[in-house]
Coordinates of C-alpha atoms in Angstrom, one line a residue:
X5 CA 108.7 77.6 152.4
X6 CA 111.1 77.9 149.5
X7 CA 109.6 78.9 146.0
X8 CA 110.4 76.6 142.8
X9 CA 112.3 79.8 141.8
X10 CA 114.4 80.0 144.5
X11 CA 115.1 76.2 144.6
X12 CA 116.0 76.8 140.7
X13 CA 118.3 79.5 141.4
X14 CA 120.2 77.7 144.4
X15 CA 120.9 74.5 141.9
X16 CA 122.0 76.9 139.4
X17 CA 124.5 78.7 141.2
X18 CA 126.1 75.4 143.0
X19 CA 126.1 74.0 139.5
X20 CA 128.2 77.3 138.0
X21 CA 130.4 77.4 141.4
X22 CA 131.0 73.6 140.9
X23 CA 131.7 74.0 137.3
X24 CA 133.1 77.3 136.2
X25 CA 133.5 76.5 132.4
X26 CA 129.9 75.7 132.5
X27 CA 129.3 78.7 133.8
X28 CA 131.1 80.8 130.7
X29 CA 129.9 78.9 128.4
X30 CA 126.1 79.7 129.7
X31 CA 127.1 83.6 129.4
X32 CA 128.7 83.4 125.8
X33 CA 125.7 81.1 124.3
X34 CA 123.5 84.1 126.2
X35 CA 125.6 87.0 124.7
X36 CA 125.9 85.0 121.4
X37 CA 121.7 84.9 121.2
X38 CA 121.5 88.8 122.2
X39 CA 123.7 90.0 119.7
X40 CA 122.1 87.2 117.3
X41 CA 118.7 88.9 117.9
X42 CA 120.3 92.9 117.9
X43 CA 122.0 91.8 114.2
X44 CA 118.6 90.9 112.7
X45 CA 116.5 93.4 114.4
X46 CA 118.7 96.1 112.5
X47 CA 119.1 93.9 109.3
X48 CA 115.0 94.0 109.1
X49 CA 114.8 97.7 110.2
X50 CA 117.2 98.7 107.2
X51 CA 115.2 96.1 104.7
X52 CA 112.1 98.1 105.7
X53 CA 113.7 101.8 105.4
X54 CA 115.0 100.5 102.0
X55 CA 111.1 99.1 100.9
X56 CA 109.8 102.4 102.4
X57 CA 112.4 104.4 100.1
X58 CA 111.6 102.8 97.0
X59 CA 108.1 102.7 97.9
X60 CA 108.0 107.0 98.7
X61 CA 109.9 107.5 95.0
X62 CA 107.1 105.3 93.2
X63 CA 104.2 108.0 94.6
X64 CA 106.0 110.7 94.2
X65 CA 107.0 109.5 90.5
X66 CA 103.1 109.3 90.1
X67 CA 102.0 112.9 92.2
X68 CA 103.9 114.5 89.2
X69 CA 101.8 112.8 86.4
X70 CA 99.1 114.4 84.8
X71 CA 95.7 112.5 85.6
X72 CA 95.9 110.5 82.1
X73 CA 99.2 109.5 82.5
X74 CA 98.5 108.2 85.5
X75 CA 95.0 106.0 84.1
X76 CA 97.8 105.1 81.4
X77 CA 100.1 104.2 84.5
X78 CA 97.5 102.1 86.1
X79 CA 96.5 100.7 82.7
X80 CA 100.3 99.1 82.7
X81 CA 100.7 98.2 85.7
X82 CA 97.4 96.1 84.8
X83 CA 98.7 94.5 82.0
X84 CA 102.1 93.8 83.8
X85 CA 100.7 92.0 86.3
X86 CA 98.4 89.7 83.8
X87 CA 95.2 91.0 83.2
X88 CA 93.9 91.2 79.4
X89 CA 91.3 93.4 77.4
X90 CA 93.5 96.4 79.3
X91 CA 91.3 99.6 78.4
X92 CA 91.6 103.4 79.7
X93 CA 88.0 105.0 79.4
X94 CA 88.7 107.8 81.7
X95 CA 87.6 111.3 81.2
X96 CA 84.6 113.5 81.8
X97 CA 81.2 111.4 81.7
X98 CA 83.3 108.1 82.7
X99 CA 80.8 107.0 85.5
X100 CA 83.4 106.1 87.8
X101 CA 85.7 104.2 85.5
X102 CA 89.3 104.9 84.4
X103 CA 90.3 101.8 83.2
X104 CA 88.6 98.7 82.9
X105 CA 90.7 95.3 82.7
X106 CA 90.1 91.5 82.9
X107 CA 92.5 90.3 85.5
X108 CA 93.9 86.9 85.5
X109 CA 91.3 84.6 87.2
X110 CA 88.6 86.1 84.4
X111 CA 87.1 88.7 86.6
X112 CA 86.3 91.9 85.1
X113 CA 87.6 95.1 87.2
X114 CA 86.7 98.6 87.1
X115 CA 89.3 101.0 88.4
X116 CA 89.0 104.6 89.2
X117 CA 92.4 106.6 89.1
X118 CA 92.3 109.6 92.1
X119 CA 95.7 111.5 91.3
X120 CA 95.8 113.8 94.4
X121 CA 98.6 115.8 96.2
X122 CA 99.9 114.1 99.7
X123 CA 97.7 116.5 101.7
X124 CA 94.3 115.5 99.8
X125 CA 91.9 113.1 100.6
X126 CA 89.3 110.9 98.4
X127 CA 86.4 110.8 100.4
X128 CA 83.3 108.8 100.8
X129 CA 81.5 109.8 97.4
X130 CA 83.9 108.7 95.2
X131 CA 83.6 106.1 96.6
X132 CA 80.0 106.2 96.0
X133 CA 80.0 106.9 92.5
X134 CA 82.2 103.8 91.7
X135 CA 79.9 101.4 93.9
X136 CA 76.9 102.9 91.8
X137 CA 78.2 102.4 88.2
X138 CA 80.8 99.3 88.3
X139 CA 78.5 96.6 88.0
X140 CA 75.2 98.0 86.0
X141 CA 77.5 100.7 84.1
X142 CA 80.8 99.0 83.4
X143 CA 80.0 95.2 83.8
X144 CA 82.8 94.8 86.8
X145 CA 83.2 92.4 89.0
X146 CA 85.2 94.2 91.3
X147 CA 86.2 97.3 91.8
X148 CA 89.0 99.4 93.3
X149 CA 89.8 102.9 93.5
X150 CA 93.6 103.7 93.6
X151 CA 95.2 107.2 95.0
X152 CA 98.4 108.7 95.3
X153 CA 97.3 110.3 98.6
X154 CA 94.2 108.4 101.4
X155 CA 91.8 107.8 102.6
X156 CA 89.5 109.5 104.9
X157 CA 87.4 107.3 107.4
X158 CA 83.9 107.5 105.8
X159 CA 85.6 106.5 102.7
X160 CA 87.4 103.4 104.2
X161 CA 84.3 102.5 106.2
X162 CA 81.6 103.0 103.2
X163 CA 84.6 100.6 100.6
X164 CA 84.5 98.1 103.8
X165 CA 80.5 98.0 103.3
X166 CA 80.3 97.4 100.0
X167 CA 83.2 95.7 99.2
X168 CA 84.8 98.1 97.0
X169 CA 88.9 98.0 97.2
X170 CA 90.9 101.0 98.4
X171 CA 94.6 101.5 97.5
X172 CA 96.2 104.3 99.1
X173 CA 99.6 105.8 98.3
X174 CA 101.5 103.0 100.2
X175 CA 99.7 100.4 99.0
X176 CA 100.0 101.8 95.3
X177 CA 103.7 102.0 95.7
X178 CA 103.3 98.3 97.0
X179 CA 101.8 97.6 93.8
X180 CA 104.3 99.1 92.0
X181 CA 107.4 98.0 93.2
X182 CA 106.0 94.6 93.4
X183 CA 106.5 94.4 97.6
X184 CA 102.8 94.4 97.9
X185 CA 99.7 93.0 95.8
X186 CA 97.5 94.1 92.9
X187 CA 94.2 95.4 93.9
X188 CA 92.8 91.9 92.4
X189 CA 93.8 90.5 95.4

């Protein structure tokens, strides 16, 4: 018994040795698509190395800021991207707050600046601190906590619980360079 495959490739092959041309054409539309598909692979992996660029010289632009000027930083990028009543309230005694912002839609946000070198982490209670003043402290209705470094796992799992957002260096730079979104969203 003769598979469907096999029956395929026995019609192909008289169809090619009955019709040559056919059979060139078939091979250039074939090599046409390959190269097609090599030319945008590339193309995308050289857009991405040029976002990932831009994106490493945004952090690094903000590891070299003192802590307030990266609240004011934060503060800007705030009121670039449309939120009003843009106010930095960092500093000792600031319950988890660095600057506190109405972002467009009318929600009130509470963000908490962590300017750390690439080989620190924020860990799970700073994140606690800001899930414990936000709302009763500060009045937010969200809240995210931005760093020019990560994460660790307790931290990430902990924000997950209580819905608290976590920007990490790459998703700052995101912010910044305006390849990703605001922590709003």
């Amino acid at each position: 018994m003769v598979s469907g495959a096999a029956i395929g490739v026995i019609v192909l092959v008289s169809l090619l040795a009955a019709h040559p041309v056919l059979g060139v054409l078939m091979i250039l539309g074939l090599l046409g698509a390959v190269v097609a598909t090599v030319v945008r692979s590339v193309r995308r992996r050289t857009e991405a190395r040029a976002v990932w660029a831009a994106r490493a010289q945004h952090v690094e632009a903000y590891q070299n800021m003192s802590p307030k000027e990266f609240e004011h930083a934060l503060a800007f990028l705030c009121q670039r991207d449309g939120c009003r009543d843009v106010r930095v309230v960092g500093g000792s005694g600031d319950l988890g707050a660095d600057v506190i912002a109405t972002v467009p839609d009318g929600r009130r946000l509470v963000l908490q600046a962590k300017r750390y070198g690439p080989n620190s982490t924020v860990g799970s209670g700073d994140v606690q601190k800001v899930n414990g003043t936000y709302q009763h402290a500060h009045g937010g209705h969200l809240a995210a906590i931005v760093t020019t470094s990560r994460f660790t796992r307790p931290a990430r799992d902990y924000a997950v619980r209580v819905g608290i957002r976590l920007f990490d260096a790459d998703a700052l730079a995101g912010w910044t360079s305006r390849t990703g979104p605001a922590p709003w969203h």
